[in-house]
Coordinates of C-alpha atoms in Angstrom, one line a residue:
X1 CA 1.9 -174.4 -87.2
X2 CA 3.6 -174.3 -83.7
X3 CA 5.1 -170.6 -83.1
X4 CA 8.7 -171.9 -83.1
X5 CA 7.9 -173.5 -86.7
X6 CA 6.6 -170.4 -87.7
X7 CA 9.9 -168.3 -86.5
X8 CA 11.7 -170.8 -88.1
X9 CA 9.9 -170.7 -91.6
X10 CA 10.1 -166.7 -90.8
X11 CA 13.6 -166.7 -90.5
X12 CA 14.6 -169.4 -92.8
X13 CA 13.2 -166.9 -95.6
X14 CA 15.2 -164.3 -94.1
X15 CA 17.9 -165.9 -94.4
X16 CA 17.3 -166.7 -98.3
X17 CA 16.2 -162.7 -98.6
X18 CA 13.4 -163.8 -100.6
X19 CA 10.1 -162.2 -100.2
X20 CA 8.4 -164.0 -97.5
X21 CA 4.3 -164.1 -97.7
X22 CA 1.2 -165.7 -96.5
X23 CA -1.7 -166.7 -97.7
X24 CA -5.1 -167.2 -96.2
X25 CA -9.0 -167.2 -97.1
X26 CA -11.1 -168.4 -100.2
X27 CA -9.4 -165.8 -102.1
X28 CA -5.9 -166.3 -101.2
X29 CA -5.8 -162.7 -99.2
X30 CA -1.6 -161.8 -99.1
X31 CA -0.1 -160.5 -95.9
X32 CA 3.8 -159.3 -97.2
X33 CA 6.3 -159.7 -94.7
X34 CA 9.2 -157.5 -93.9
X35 CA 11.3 -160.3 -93.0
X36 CA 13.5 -157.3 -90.6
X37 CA 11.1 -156.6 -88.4
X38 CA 10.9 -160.4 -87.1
X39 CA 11.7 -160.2 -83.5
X40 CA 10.3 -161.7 -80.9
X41 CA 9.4 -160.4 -77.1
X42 CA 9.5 -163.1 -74.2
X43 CA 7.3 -165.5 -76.1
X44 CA 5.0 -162.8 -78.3
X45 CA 6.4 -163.0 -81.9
X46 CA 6.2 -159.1 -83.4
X47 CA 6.5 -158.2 -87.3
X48 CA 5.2 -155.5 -90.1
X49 CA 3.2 -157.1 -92.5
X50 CA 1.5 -155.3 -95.2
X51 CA -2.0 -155.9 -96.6
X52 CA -3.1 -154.3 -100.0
X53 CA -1.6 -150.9 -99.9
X54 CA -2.0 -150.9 -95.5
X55 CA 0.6 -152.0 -93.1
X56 CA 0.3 -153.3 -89.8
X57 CA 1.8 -154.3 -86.5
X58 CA 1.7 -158.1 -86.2
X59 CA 1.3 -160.1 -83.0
X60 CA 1.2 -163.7 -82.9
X61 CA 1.3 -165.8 -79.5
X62 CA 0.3 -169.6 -77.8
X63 CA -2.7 -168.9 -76.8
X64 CA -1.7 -169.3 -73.0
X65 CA 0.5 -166.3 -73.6
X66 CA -1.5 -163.8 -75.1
X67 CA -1.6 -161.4 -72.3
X68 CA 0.6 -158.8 -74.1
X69 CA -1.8 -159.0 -77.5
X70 CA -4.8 -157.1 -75.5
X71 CA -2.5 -154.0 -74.4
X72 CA -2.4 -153.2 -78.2
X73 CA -5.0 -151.7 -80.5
X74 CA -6.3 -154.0 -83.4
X75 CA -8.6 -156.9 -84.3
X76 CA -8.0 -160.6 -84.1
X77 CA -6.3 -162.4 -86.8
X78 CA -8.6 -165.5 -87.7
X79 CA -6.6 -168.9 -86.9
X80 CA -5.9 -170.6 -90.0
X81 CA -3.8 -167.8 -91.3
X82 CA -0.6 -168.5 -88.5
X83 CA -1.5 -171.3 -86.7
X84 CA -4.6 -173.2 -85.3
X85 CA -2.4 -173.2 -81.6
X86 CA -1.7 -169.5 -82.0
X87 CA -3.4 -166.4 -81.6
X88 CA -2.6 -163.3 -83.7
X89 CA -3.3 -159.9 -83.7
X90 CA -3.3 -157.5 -86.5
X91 CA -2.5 -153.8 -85.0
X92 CA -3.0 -150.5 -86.3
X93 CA 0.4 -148.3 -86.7
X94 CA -1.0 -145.6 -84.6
X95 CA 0.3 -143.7 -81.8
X96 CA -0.6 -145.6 -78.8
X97 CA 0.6 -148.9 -80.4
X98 CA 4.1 -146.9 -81.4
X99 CA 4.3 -145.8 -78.3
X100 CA 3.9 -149.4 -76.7
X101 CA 6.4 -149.9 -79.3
X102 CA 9.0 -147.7 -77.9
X103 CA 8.1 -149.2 -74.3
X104 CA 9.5 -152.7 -75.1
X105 CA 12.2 -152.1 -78.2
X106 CA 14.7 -149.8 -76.9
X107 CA 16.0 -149.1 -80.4
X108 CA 12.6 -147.7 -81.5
X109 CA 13.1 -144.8 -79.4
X110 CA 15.1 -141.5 -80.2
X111 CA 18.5 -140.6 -78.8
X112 CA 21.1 -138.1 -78.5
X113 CA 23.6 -138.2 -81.0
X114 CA 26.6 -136.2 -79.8
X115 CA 29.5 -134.7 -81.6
X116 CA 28.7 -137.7 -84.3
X117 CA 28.7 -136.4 -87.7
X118 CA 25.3 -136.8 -88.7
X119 CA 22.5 -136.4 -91.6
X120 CA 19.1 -135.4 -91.2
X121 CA 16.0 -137.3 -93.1
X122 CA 13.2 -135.2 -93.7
X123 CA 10.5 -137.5 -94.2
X124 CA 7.4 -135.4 -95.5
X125 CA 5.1 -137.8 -96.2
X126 CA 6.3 -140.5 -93.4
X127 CA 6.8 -142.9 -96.0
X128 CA 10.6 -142.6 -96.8
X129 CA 12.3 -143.4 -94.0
X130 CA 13.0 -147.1 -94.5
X131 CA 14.9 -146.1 -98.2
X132 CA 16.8 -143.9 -95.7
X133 CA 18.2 -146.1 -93.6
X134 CA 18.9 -148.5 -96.1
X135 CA 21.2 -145.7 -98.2
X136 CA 22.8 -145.3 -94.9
X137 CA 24.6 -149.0 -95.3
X138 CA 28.5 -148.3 -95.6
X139 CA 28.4 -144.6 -94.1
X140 CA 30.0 -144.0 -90.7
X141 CA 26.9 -140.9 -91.0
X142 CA 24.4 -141.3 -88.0
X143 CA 21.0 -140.7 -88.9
X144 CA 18.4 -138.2 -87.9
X145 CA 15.0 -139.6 -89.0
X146 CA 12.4 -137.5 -87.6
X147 CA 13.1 -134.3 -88.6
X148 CA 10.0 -131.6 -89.2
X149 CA 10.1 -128.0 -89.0
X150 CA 7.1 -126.2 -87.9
X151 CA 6.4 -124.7 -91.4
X152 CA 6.6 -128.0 -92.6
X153 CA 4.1 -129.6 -89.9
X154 CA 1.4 -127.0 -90.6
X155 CA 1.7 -126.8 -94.3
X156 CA 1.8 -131.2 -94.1
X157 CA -0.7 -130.7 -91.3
X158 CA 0.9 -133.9 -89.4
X159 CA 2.1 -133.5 -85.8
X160 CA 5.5 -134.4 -84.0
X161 CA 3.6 -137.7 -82.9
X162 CA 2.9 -138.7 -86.5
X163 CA 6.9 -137.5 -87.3
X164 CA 8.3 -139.6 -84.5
X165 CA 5.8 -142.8 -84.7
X166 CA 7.0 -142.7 -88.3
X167 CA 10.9 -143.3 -87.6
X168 CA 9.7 -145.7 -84.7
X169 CA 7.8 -148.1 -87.4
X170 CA 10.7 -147.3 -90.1
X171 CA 13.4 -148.8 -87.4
X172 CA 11.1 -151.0 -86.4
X173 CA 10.3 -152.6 -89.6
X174 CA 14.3 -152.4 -90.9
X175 CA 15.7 -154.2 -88.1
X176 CA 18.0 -151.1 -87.9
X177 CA 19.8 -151.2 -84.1
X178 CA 22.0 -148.5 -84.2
X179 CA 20.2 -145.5 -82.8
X180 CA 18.6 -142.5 -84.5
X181 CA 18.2 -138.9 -83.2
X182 CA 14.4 -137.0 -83.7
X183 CA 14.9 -133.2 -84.8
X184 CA 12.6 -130.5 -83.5
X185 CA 14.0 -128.4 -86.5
X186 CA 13.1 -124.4 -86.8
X187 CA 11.5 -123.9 -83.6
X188 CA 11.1 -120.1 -82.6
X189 CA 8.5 -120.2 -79.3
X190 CA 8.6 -122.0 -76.2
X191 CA 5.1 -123.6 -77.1
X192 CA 6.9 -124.7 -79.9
X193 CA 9.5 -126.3 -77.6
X194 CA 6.3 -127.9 -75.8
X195 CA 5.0 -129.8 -78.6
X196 CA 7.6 -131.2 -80.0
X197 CA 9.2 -132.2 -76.4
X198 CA 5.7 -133.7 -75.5
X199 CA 5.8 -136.2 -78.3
X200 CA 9.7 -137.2 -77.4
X201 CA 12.1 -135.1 -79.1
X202 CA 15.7 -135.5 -78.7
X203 CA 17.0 -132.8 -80.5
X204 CA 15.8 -129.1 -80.6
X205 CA 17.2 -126.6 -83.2
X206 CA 16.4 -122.9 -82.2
X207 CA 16.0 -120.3 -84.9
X208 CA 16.2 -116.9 -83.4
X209 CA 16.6 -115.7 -87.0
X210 CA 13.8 -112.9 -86.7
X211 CA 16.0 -111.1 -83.9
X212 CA 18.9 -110.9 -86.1
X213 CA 19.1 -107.3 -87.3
X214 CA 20.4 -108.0 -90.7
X215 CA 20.9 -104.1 -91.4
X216 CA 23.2 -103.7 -88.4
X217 CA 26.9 -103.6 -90.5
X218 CA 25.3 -100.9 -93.1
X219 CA 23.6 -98.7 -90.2
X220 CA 25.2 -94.9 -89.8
X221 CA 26.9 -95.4 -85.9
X222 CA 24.5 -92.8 -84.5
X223 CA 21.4 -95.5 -85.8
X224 CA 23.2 -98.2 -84.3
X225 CA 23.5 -96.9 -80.9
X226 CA 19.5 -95.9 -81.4
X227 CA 18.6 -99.5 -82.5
X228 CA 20.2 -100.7 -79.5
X229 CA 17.6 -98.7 -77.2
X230 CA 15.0 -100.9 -78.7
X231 CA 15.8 -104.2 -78.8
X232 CA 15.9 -106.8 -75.9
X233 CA 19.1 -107.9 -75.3
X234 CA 18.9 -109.8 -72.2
X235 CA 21.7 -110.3 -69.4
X236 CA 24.1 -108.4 -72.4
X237 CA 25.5 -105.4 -71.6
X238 CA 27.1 -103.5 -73.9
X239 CA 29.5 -101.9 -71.9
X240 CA 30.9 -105.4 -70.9
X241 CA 31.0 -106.6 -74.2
X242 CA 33.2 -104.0 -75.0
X243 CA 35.4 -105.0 -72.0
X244 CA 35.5 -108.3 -73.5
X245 CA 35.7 -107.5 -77.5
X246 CA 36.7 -104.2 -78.3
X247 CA 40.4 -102.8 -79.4
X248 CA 41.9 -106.8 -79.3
X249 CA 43.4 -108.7 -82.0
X250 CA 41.6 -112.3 -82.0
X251 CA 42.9 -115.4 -83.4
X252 CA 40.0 -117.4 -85.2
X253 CA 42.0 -119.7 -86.9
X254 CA 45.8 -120.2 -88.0
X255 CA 45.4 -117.7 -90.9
X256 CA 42.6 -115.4 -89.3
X257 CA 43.3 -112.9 -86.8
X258 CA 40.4 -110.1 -86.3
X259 CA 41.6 -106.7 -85.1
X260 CA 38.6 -105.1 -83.3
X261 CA 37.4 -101.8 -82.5
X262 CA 34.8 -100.0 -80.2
X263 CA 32.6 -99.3 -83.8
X264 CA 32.6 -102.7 -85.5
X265 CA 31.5 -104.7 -81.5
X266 CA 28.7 -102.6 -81.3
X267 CA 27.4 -103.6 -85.0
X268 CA 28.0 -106.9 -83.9
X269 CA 26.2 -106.4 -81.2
X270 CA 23.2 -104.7 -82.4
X271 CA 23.0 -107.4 -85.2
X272 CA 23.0 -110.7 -82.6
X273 CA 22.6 -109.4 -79.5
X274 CA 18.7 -110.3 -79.7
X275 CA 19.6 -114.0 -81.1
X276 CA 21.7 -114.6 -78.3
X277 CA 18.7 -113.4 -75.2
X278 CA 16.1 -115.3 -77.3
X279 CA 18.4 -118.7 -77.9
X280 CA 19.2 -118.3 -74.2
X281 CA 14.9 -118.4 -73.3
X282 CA 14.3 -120.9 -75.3
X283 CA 17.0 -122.9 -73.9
X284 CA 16.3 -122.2 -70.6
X285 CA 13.0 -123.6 -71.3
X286 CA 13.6 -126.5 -72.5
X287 CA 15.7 -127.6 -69.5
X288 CA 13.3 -126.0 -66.5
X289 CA 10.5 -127.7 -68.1
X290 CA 11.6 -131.1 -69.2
X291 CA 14.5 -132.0 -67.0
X292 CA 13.8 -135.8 -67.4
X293 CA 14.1 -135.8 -71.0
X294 CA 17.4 -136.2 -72.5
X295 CA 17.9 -133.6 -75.6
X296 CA 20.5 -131.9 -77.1
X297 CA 20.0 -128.4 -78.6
X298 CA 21.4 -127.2 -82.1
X299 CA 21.6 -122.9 -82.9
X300 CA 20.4 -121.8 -86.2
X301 CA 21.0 -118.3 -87.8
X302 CA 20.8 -120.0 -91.5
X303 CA 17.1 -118.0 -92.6
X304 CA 18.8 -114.7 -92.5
X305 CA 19.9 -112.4 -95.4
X306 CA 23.5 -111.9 -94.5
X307 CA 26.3 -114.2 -94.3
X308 CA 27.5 -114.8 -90.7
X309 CA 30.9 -113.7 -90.5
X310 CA 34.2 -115.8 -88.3
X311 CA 34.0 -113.1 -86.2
X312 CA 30.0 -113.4 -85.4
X313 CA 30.0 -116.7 -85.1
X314 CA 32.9 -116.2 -82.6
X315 CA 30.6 -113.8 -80.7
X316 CA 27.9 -115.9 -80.8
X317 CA 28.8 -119.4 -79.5
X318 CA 30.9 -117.3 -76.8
X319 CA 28.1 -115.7 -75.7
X320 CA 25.9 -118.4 -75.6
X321 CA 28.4 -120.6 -73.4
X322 CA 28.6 -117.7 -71.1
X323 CA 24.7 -117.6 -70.6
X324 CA 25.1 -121.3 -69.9
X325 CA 23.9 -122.4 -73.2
X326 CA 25.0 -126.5 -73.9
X327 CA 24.9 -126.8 -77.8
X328 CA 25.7 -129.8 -79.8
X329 CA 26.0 -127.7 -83.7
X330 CA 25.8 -124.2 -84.9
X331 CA 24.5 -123.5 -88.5
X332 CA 26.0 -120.4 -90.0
X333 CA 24.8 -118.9 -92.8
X334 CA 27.2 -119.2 -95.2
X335 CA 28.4 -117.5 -98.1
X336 CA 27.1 -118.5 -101.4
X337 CA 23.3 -119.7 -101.9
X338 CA 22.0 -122.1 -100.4
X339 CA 18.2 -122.5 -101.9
X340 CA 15.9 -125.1 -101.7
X341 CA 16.0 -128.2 -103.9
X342 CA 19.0 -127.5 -106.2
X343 CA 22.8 -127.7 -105.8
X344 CA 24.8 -124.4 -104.0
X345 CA 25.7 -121.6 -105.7
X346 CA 28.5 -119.4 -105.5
X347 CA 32.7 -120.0 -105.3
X348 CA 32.9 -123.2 -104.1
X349 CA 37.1 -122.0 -103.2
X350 CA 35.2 -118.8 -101.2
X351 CA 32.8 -121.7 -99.2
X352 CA 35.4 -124.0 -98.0
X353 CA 37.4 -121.3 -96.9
X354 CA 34.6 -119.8 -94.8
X355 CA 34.1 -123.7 -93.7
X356 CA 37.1 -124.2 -92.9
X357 CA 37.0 -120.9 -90.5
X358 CA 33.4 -121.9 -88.8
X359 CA 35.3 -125.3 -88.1
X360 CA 38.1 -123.6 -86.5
X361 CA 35.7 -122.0 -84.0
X362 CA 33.5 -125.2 -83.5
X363 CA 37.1 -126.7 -82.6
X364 CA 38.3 -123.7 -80.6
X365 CA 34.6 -123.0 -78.5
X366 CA 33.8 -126.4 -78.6
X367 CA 34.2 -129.1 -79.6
X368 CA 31.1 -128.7 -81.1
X369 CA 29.3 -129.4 -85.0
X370 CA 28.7 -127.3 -88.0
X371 CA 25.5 -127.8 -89.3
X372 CA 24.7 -127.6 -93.0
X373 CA 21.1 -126.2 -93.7
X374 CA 19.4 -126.5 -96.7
X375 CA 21.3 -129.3 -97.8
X376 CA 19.0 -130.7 -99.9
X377 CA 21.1 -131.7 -102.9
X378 CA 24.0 -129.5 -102.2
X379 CA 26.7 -132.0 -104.2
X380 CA 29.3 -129.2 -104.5
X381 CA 29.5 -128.5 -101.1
X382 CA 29.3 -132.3 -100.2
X383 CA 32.4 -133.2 -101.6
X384 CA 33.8 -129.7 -100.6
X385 CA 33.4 -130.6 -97.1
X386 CA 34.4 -134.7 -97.4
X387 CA 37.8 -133.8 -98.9
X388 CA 38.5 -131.0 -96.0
X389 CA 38.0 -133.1 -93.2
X390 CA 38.0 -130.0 -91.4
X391 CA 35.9 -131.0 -88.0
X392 CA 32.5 -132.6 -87.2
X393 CA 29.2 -132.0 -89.3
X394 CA 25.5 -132.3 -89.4
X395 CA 23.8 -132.3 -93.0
X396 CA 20.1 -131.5 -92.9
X397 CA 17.7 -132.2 -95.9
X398 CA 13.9 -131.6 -96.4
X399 CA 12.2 -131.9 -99.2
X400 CA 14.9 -134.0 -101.7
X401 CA 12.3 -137.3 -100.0
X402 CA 9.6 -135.4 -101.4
X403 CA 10.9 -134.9 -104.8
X404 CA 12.2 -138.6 -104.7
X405 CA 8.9 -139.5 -104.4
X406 CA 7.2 -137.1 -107.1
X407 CA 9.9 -138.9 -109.6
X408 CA 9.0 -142.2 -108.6
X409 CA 5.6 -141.3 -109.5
X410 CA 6.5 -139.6 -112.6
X411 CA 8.3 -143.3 -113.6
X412 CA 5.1 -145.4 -113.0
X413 CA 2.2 -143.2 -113.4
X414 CA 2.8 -140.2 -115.5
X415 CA -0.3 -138.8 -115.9
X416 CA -1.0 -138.7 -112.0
X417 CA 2.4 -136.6 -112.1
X418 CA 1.2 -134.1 -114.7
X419 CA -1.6 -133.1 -112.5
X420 CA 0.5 -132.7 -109.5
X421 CA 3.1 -130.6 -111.4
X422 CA 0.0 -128.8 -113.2
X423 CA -1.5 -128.1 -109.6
X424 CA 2.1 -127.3 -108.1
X425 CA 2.8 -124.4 -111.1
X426 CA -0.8 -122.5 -110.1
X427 CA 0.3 -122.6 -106.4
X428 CA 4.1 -121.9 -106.3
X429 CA 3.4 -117.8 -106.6
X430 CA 1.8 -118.0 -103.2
X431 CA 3.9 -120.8 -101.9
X432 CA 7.5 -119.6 -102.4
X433 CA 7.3 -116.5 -100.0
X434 CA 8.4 -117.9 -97.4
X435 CA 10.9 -119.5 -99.3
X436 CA 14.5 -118.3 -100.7
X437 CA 14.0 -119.8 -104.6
X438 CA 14.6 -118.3 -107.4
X439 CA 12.4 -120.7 -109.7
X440 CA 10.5 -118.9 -111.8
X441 CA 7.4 -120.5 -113.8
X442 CA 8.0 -119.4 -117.3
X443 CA 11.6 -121.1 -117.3
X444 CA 9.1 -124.5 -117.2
X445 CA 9.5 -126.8 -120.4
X446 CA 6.0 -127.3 -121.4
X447 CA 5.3 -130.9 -119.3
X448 CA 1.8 -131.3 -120.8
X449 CA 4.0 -132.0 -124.5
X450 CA 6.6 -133.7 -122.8
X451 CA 7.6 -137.9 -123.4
X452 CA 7.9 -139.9 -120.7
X453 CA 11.5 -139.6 -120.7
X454 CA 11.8 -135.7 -120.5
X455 CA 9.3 -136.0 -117.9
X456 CA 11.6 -137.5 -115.7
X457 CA 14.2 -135.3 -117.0
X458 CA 12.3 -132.2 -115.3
X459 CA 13.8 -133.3 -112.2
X460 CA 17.3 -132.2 -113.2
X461 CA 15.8 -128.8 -113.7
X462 CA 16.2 -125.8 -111.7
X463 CA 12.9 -124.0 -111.8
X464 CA 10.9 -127.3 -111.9
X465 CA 12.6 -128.8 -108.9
X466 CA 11.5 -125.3 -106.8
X467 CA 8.1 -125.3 -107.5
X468 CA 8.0 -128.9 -107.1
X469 CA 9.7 -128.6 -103.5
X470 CA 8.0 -125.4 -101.7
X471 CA 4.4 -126.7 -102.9
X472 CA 3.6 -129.9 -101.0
X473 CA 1.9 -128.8 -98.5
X474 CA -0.8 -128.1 -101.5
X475 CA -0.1 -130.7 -102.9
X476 CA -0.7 -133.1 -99.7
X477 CA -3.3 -131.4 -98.4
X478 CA -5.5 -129.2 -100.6
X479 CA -9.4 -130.8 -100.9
X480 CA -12.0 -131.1 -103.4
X481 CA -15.7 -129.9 -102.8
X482 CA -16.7 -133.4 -101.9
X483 CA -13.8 -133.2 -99.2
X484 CA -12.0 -135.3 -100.9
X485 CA -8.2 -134.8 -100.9
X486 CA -7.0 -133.9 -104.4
X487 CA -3.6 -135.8 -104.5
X488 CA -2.9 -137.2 -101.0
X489 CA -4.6 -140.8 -101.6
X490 CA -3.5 -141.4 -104.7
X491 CA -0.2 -140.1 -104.4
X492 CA 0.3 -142.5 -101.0
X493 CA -1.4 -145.4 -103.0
X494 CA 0.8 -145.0 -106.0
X495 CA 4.3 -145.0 -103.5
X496 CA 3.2 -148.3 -101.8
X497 CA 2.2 -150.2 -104.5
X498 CA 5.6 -149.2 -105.7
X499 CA 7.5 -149.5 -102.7
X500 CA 10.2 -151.0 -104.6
X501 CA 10.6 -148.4 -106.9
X502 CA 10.3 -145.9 -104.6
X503 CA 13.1 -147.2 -102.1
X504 CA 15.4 -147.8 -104.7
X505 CA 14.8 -144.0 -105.9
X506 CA 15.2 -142.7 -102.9
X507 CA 18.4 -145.1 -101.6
X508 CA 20.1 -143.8 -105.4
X509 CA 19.4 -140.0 -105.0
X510 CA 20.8 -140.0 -100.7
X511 CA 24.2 -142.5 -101.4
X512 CA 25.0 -139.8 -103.8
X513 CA 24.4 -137.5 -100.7
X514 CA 26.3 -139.7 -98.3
X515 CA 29.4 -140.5 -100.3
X516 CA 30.8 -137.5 -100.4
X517 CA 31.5 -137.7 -96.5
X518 CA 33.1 -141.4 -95.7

């Protein structure tokens, strides 16, 4: 086979979206084709084929061209398996070969997304983002597909390299053209700046949350003025803050004015006076330091305990501007609950009020986005927010991949599943502190008793879903004495062999995410 015939063969089953495979060897080895990633290079034909439960980076060439083969690490392809005139290479999907990735296929690399609304992928195990893409089909939603906090790379003990090569080979291997932003998420150092800008980056959310002084609006006035001795405030002065804040009336909105007074500036001072020196150093930062690399920055005060007020948020994003700050989304903490893994809870009436204020500041400071933490199955809020219309957004999600996948292996191989939710229930006492869940163990129907059926109903339950969702780092990385990971191997061999399964899972759960919003 010439390699036009075999782009033609390729594409002809393309076209028919039928599986597309080859055969080759005595015993009829399978290499499965994801007929998306067909795309050719000057005359070097790439694709992702997968082999048993491994997938790779395919390179096929005439043998006069196969110059571009040896820049990439992998092992030769024997030649009755393409093409007697060709010569193939079969190439790991590592960093160096993702990288050479991004260097000739443009789309493979992160951008900037803007003042697009957008939703943010977390993809945990780096498995999940091709189901991701593929729920994204009829939502004007632009996606952010690698997205890791620093909790989650430490507990997952994977590194912004892995997080990015990930969405490189998920874009790669979908065909998908239309541009995808990479989310430092949570970062509160400047060497946590470094690492994640080192690997590529695009976006970099700050959370100054430890300097927010949570205690500031209960203080006695002659504590507040103490506090204020203490804490770092930067360029801020309070004396001009006053000047700027105190004794005025201040329009937030159509129906919000704010009459202000010397007492309440300086509580609002003392409570986000530190956020706004730290944001500003981190920024700062970011742009001495890597003033090649295009990135866009996001603020979040989400992690704290007290609900960030119009007026705060007003103080904050215009203090930030006037230290020189550029910031694509603010994320508020809002009223209500917003915990991990479950839907929100509080007045739904009371939230899109308090929306609907935050988006009048985004409008009046910006434009810029409000950004929705913890959004993890928050289908209240979704449809809250959809039917407002009330500015531009940025959803971010975590761990809902995660439990996509635990219910995908609860369908196919229940027992694995029982001893991952066994193992989860003897961890989540540790796990959940840093955490804001209120999942408590003994609220746990009795799994080990439990039919198929209500197995898979666990995952409509509150206190199941929690411990199932703050435990995976255990879950992904906890070893036996042999050094043998407990559930890692078998979890990842049990999602490929079921990739079907587990897209379609995932591409249910995230359209039910995504509708809310067209």
């Amino acid at each position: 086979m010439t390699l036009t015939q075999l782009v033609n063969t390729l594409v002809e089953f393309s076209n028919k979206k039928e599986p597309t495979e080859i055969f080759y060897g005595q015993n009829r080895h399978k290499i499965k084709i994801y007929e998306r990633s067909v795309r050719m290079y000057n005359d070097t034909l790439f694709f992702i084929g997968r082999e048993n439960n491994e997938k790779y980076l395919y390179n096929v060439a005439n043998t006069e061209n196969k110059s571009l083969l040896n820049h990439f690490d992998g092992e030769q392809v024997a030649k009755n398996v393409f093409g007697y005139s060709l010569v193939a290479k079969r190439c790991y999907m590592n960093n160096k070969n993702a990288k050479l990735l991004r260097e000739l296929f443009p789309f493979t690399r992160p951008i900037t997304l803007g003042l697009a609304d957008s939703f943010g992928f977390g993809d945990r195990l780096g498995i999940a983002n091709p189901a991701h893409i593929r729920a994204l089909v009829g939502s004007h939603m632009r996606p952010v597909l690698a997205q890791q906090s620093i909790r989650e790379l430490e507990r997952t003990q994977r590194t912004a390299e892995d997080v990015l090569d990930a969405a490189s080979w998920a874009v790669f291997q979908e065909g998908y053209t239309d541009g995808f932003g990479a989310d430092a998420d949570h970062l509160k150092t400047v060497e946590d700046i470094d690492r994640y800008a080192q690997a590529g980056f695009t976006m970099f959310t700050f959370d100054p949350s430890a300097f927010v002084v949570n205690e500031a609006t209960k203080l006695p006035l002659s504590d507040v003025f103490q506090r204020l001795q203490s804490i770092d405030t930067g360029n801020l002065q309070l004396d001009e803050i006053l000047l700027r804040y105190a004794n005025r009336s201040i329009k937030l909105s159509d129906d919000l004015i704010i009459e202000t007074d010397k007492d309440f500036v300086c509580r609002v001072f003392l409570k986000y006076a530190g956020v706004i020196a730290h944001t500003s150093r981190l920024y700062k930062h970011l742009i001495h330091t890597y003033p090649s690399l295009t990135t866009e920055v996001e603020m979040s005060v989400d992690e704290t305990d007290s609900p960030t007020t119009p007026f705060e948020h007003y103080f904050i994003a215009s203090e930030l501007k006037r230290e020189g700050v550029k910031f694509v989304s603010i994320a508020p903490r809002f009223i209500g609950d917003f915990e991990k893994g479950v839907d929100y809870r509080g007045d739904l009436n009371l939230f899109a009020n308090d929306f609907k204020q935050h988006s009048s500041i985004a409008k009046m400071l910006g434009p810029y986005k409000i950004s929705i933490h913890s959004g993890s199955d928050k289908f209240g809020i979704y449809k809250m927010i959809g039917s407002l219309r009330s500015g531009n957004v940025h959803v971010k999600t975590a761990g809902t991949s995660y439990l996509e996948a635990l219910r995908t292996v609860a369908k196919v191989e229940p027992v694995l599943f029982r001893e991952i939710l066994s193992f989860a229930c003897e961890q989540f006492e540790e796990e959940k502190k840093s955490y804001h869940v209120t999942g408590r163990l003994d609220k746990v129907p009795d799994f080990k008793k439990c039919t198929h059926q209500e197995l898979l109903e666990l995952f409509e339950q509150h206190d199941t879903r929690q411990i199932l969702h703050v435990t995976f780092g255990k879950v992904l990385t906890t070893k036996n004495e042999k050094n043998n990971y407990l559930f890692k191997n078998r979890l990842m061999a049990c999602l490929i062999q079921n990739e079907d399964v587990h897209y379609d899972t995932i591409i249910k759960h995230f359209r039910k995410h995504l509708e809310p919003f067209k």
